[in-house]
mmCIF file of C-alpha atoms in Angstrom:
data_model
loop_
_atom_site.group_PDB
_atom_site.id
_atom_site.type_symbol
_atom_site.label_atom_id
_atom_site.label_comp_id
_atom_site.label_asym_id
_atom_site.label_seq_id
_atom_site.Cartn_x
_atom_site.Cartn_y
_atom_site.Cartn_z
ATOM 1 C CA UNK A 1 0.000 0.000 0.000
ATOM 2 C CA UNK A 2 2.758 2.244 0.973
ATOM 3 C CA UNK A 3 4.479 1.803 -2.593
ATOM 4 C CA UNK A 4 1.427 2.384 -4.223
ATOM 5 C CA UNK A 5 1.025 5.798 -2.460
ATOM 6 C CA UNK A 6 4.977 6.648 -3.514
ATOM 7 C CA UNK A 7 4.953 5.528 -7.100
ATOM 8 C CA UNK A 8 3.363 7.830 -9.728
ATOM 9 C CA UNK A 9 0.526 6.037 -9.949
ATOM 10 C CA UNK A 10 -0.197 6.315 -5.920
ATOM 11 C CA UNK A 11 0.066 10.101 -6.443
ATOM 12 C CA UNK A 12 -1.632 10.677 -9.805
ATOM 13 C CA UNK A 13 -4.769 8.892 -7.877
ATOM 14 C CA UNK A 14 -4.655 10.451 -4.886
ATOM 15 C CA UNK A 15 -4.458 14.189 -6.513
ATOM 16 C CA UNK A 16 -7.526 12.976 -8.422
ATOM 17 C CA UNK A 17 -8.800 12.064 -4.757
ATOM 18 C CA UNK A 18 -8.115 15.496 -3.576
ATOM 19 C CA UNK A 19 -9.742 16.877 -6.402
ATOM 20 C CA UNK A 20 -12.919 15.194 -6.384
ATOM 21 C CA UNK A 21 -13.647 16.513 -2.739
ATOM 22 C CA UNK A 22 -12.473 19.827 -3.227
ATOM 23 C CA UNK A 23 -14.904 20.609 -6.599
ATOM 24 C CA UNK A 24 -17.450 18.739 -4.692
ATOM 25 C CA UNK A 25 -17.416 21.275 -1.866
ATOM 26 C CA UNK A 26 -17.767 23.927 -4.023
ATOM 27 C CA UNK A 27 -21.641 25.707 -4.103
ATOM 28 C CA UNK A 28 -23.755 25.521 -7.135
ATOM 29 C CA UNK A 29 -25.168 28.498 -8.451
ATOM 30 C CA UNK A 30 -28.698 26.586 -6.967
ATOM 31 C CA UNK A 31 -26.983 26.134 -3.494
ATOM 32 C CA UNK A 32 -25.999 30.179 -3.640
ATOM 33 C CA UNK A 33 -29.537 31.125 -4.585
ATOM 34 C CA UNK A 34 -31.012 29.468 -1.841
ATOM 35 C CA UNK A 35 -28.869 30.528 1.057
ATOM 36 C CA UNK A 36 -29.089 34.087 -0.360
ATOM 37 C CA UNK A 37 -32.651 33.673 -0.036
ATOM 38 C CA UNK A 38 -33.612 33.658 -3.434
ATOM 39 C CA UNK A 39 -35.874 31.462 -5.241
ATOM 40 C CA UNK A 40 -34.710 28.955 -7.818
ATOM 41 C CA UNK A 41 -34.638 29.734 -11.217
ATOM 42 C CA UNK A 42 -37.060 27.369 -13.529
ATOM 43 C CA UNK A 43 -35.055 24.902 -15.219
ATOM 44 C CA UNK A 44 -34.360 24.674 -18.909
ATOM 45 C CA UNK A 45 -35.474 21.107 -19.053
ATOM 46 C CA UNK A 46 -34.611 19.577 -22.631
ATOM 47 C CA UNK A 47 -33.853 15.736 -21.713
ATOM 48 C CA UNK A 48 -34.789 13.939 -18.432
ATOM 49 C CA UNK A 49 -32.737 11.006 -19.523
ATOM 50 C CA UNK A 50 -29.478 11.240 -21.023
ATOM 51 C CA UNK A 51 -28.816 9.715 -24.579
ATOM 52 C CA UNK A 52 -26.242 7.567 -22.950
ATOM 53 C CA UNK A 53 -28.861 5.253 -21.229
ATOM 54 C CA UNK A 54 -29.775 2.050 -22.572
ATOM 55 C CA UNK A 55 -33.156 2.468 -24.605
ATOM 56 C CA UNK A 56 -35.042 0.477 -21.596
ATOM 57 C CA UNK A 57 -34.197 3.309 -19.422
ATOM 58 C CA UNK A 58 -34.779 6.365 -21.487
ATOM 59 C CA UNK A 59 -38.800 8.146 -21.205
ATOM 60 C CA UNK A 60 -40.015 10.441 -23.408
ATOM 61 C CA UNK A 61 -39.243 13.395 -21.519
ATOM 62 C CA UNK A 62 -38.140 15.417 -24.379
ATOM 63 C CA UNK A 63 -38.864 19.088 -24.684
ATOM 64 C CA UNK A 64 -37.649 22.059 -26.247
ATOM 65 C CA UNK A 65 -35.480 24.566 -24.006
ATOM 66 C CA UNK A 66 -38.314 26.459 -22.564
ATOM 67 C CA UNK A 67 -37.851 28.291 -19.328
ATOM 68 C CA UNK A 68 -41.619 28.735 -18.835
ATOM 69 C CA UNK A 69 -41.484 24.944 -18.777
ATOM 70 C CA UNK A 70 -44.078 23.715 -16.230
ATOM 71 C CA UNK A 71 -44.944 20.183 -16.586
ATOM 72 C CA UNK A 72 -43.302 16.738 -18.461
ATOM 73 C CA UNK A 73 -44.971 13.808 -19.274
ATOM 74 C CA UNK A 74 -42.964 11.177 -17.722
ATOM 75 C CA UNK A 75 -45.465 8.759 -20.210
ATOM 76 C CA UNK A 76 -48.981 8.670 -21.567
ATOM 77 C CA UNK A 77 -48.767 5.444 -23.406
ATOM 78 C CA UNK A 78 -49.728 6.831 -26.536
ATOM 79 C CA UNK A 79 -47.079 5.532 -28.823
ATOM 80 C CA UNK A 80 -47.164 1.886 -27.606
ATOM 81 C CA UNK A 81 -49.086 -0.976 -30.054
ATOM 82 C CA UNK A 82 -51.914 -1.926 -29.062
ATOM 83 C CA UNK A 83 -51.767 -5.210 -27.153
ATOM 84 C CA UNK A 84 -48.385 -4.697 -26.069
ATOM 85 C CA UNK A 85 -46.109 -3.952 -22.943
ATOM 86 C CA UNK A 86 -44.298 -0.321 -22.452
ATOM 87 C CA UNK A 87 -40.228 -1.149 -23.283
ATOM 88 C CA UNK A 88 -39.469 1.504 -21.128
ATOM 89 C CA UNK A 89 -40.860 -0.064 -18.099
ATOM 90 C CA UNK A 90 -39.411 -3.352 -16.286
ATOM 91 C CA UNK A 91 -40.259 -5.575 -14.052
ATOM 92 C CA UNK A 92 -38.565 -4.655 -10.972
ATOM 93 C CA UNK A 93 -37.161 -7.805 -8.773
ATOM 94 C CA UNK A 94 -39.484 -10.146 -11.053
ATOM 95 C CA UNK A 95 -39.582 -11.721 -14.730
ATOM 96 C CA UNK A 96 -40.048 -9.287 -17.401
ATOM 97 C CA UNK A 97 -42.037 -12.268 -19.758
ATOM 98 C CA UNK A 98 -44.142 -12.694 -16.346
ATOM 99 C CA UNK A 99 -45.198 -8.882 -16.296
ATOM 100 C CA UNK A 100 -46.410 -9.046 -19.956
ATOM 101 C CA UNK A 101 -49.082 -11.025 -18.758
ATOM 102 C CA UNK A 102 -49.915 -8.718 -16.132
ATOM 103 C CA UNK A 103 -49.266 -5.385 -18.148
ATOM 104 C CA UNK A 104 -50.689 -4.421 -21.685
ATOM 105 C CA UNK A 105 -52.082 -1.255 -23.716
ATOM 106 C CA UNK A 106 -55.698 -1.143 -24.228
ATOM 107 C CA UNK A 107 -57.776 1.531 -26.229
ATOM 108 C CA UNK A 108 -60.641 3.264 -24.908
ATOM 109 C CA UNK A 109 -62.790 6.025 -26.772
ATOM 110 C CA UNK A 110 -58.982 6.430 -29.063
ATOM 111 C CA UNK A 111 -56.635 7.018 -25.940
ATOM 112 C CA UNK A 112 -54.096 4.357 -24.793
ATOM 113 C CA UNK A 113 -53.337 3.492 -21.750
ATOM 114 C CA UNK A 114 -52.240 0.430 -19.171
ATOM 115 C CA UNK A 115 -54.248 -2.615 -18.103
ATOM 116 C CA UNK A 116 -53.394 -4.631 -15.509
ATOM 117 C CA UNK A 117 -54.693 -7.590 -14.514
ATOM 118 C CA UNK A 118 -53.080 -9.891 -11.816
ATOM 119 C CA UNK A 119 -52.576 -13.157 -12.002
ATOM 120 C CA UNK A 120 -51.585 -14.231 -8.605
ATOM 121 C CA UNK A 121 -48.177 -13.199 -9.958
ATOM 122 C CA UNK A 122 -47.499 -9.663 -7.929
ATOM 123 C CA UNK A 123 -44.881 -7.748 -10.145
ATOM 124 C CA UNK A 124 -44.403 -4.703 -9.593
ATOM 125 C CA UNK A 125 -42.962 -2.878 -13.402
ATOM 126 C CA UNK A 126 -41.015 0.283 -12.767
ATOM 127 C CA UNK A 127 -39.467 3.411 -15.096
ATOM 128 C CA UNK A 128 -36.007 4.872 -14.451
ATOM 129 C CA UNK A 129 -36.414 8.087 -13.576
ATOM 130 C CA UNK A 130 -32.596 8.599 -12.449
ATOM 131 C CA UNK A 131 -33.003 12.670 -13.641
ATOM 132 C CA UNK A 132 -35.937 13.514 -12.314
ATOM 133 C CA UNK A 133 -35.470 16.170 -9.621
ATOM 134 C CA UNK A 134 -38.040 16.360 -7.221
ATOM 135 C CA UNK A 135 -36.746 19.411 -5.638
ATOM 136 C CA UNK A 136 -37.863 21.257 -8.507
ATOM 137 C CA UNK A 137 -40.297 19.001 -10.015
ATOM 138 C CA UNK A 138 -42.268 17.775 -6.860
ATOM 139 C CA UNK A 139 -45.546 17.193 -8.004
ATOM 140 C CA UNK A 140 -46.537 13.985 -9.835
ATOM 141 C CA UNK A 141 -50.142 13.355 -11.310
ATOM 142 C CA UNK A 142 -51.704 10.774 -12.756
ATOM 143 C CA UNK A 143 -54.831 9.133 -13.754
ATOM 144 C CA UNK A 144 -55.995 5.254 -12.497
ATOM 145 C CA UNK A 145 -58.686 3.351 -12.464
ATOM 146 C CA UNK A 146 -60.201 0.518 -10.250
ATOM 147 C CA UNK A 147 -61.163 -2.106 -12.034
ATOM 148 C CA UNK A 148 -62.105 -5.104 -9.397
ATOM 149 C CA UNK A 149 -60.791 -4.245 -6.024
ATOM 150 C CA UNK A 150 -58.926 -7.290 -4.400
ATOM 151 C CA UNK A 151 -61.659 -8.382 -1.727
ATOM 152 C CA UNK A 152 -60.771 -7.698 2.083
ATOM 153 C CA UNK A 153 -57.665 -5.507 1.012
ATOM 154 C CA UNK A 154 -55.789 -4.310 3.574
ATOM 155 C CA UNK A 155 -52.169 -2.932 2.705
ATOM 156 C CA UNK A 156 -51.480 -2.759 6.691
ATOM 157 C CA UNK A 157 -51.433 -6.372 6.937
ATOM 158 C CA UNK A 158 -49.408 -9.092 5.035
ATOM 159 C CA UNK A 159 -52.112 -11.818 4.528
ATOM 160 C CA UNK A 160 -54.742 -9.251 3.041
ATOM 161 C CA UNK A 161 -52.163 -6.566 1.110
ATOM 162 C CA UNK A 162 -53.402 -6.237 -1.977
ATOM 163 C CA UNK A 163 -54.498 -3.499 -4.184
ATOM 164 C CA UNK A 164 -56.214 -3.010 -7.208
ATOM 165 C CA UNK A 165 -54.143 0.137 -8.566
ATOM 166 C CA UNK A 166 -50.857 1.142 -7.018
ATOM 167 C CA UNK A 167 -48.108 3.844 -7.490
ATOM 168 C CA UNK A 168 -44.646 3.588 -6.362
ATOM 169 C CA UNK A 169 -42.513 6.698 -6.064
ATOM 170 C CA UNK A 170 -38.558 5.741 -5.323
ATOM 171 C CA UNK A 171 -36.738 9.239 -4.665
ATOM 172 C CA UNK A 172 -33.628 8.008 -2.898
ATOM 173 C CA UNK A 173 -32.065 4.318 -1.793
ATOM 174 C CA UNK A 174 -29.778 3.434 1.077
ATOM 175 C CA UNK A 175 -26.141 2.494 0.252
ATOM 176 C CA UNK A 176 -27.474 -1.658 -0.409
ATOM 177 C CA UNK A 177 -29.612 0.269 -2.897
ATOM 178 C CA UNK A 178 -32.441 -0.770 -0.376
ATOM 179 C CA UNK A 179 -35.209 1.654 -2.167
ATOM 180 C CA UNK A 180 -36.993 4.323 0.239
ATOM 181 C CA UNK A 181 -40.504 3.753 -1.355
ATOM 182 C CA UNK A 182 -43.712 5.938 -1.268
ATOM 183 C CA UNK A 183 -46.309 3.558 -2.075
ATOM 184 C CA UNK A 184 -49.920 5.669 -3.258
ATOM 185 C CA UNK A 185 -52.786 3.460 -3.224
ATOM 186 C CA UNK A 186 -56.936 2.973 -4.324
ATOM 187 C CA UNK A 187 -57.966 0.470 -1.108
ATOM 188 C CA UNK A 188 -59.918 -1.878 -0.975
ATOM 189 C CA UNK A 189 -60.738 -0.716 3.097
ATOM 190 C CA UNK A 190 -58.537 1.490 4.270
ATOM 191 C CA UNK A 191 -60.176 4.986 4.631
ATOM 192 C CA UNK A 192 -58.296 8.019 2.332
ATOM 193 C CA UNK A 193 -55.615 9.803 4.455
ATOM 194 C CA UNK A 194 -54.473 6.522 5.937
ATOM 195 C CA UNK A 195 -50.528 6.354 6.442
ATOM 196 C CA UNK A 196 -48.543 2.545 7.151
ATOM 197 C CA UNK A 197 -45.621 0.907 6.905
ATOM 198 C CA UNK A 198 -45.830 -2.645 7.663
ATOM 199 C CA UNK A 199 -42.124 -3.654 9.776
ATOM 200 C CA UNK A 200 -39.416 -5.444 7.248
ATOM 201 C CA UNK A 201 -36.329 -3.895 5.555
ATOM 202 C CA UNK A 202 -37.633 -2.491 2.664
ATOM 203 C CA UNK A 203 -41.328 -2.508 3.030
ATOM 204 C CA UNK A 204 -43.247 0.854 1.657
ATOM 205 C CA UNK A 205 -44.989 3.756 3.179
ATOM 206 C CA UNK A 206 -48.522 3.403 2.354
ATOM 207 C CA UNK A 207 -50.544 6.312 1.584
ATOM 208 C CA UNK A 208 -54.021 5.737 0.804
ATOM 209 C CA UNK A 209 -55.342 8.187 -1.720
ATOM 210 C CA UNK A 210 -59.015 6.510 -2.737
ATOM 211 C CA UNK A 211 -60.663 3.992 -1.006
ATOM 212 C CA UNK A 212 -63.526 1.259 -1.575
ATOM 213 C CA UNK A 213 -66.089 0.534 -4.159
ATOM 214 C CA UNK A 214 -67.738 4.247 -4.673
ATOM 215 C CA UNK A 215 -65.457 4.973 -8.008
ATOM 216 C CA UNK A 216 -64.757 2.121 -9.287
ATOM 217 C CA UNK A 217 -64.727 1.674 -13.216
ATOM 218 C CA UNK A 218 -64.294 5.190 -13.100
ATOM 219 C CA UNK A 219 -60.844 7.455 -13.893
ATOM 220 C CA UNK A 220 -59.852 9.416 -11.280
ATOM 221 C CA UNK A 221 -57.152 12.003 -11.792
ATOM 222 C CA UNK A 222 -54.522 11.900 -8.912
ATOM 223 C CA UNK A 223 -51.887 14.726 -8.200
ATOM 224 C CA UNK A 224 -49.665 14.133 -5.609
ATOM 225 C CA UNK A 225 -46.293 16.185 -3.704
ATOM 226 C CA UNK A 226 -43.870 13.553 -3.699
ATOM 227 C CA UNK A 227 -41.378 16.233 -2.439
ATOM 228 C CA UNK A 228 -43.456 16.780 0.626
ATOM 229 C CA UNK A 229 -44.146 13.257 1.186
ATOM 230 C CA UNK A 230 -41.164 12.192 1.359
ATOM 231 C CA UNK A 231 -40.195 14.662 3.921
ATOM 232 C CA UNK A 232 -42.774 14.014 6.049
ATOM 233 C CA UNK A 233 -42.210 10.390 6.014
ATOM 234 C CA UNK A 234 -38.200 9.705 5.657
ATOM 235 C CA UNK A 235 -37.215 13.525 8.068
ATOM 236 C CA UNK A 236 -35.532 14.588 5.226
ATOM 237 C CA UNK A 237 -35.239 15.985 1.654
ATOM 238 C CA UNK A 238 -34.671 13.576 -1.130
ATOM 239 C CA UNK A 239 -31.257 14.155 -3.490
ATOM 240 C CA UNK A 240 -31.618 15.275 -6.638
ATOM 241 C CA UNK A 241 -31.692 12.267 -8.602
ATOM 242 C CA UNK A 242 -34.541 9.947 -8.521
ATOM 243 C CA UNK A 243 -34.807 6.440 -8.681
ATOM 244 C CA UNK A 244 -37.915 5.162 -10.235
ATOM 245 C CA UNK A 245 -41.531 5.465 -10.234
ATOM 246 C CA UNK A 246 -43.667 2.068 -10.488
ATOM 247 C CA UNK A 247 -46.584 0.395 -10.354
ATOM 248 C CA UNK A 248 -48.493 -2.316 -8.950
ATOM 249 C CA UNK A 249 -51.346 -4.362 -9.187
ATOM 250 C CA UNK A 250 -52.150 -7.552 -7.110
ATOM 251 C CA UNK A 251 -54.563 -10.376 -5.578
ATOM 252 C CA UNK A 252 -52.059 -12.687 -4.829
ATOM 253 C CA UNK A 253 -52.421 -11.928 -1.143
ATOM 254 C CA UNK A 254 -56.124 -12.404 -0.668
ATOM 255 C CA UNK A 255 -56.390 -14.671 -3.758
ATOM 256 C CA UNK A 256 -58.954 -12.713 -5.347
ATOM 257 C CA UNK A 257 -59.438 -11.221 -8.929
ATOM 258 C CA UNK A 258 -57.649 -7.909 -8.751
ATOM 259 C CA UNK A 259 -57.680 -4.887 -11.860
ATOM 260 C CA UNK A 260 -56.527 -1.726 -12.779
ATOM 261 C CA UNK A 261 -55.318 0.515 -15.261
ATOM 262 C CA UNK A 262 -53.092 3.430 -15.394
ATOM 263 C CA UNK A 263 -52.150 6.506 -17.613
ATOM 264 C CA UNK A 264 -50.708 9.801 -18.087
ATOM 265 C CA UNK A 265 -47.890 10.176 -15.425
ATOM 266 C CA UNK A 266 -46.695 13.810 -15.506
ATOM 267 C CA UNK A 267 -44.679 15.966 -13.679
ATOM 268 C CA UNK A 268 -44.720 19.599 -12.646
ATOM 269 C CA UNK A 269 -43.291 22.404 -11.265
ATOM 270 C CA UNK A 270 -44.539 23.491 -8.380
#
């Protein structure tokens, strides 16, 4: 180790050492606004995802530079076949040829958007979302629909947690890339406004956002402030770059018929 540190090489990497923590302790213009009290400037948002990413991972977030820019559609579904399963989204600690069962695009009235129906499978399918800053884009809205609500569902408790539409908002992840979830859901029982994490390393915070039987087979237009949440619920503000967003829908639990669909994930400044 010692002769490492005295040949060239040893030096050459320990300037770049040196280096690395000195530029990183050096404000942004962002960090100078803020402690001089000033408020952000809107981003010129052209690409969420750089061109560098493999195709799986890249969303349509592509804009012109506008700094009046107020919302991005993360992904509508528009552009997908008919019949088929969104490339950009995978299945996240499952089988991707499992989730295509679970996950297609339907047409309704000439708008696309995603089905799911579960199979007893539970998969969860998730979008990279790596350069999504909530700090400046902390709103995220959607639109779902309850199809057949899982009967008894009861995300509080393991036997019965099942939902029939579910959101999953990833903003940050421990070191073991353990994900810090926010997990927005249309119960089967739980009254709206309920908050629960269920014990486990890596369970989710549940926030219920609809609840029971009076809405279902209807859309309902969610808009949520992830930034906010995630305060509230992890003490803290979330970095800069994002994880993923997801979603779920499942039966598996209760073993009963459980569906869903999904469509037109934005988000917005606040």
């Amino acid at each position: 180790m010692i002769s490492l540190f005295l040949s060239g090489a040893g030096l050459a990497l320990a300037g770049g050492l040196l280096w690395t923590i000195a530029t990183s302790m050096v404000p942004t213009k962002e960090d100078l606004r803020l402690l001089s009290g000033q408020t952000p400037e809107p981003p010129r948002l052209t690409r969420l995802f750089s061109p560098l990413m493999p195709a799986y991972a890249r969303t349509e977030l592509l804009q012109e530079n506008d700094p009046g820019l107020v919302s991005v559609v993360v992904d509508n579904f528009d552009d997908i076949p008919l019949g088929g399963f969104p490339a950009a989204w995978k299945a996240w600690r499952g089988d991707d040829d499992l989730a295509r069962n679970l996950y297609s695009i339907q047409e309704e009235d000439g708008n696309r958007y995603l089905r799911a129906e579960d199979d007893g499978t539970s998969i969860i399918i998730r979008k990279r979302m790596k350069e999504w800053n909530s700090r400046e884009y902390p709103i995220l809205s959607w639109r779902w629909r309850a199809r057949v609500l899982p009967e008894d569902g009861d995300e509080r408790i393991g036997s019965k947690n099942d939902s029939a539409v579910a959101v999953y908002v990833v903003l940050d992840q421990n070191f073991f890339r353990i994900p810090k979830t926010l997990k927005y859901v249309w119960s089967t029982t739980l009254p709206i406004g309920t908050r629960h994490r269920r014990d486990g390393i890596a369970k989710p915070n549940v926030i219920v956002l609809q609840s029971g039987a009076e809405k279902v087979g209807q859309w309902v237009t969610e808009s949520v402030n992830v930034y906010e949440d995630f305060v509230r619920t992890f003490g803290k503000a979330p970095p800069k770059s994002s994880v993923a967003i997801g979603v779920l829908t499942d039966g598996n639990a209760t073993h009963t018929d459980s569906q869903g669909d999904y469509d037109d994930f934005v988000i917005h400044l606040r």
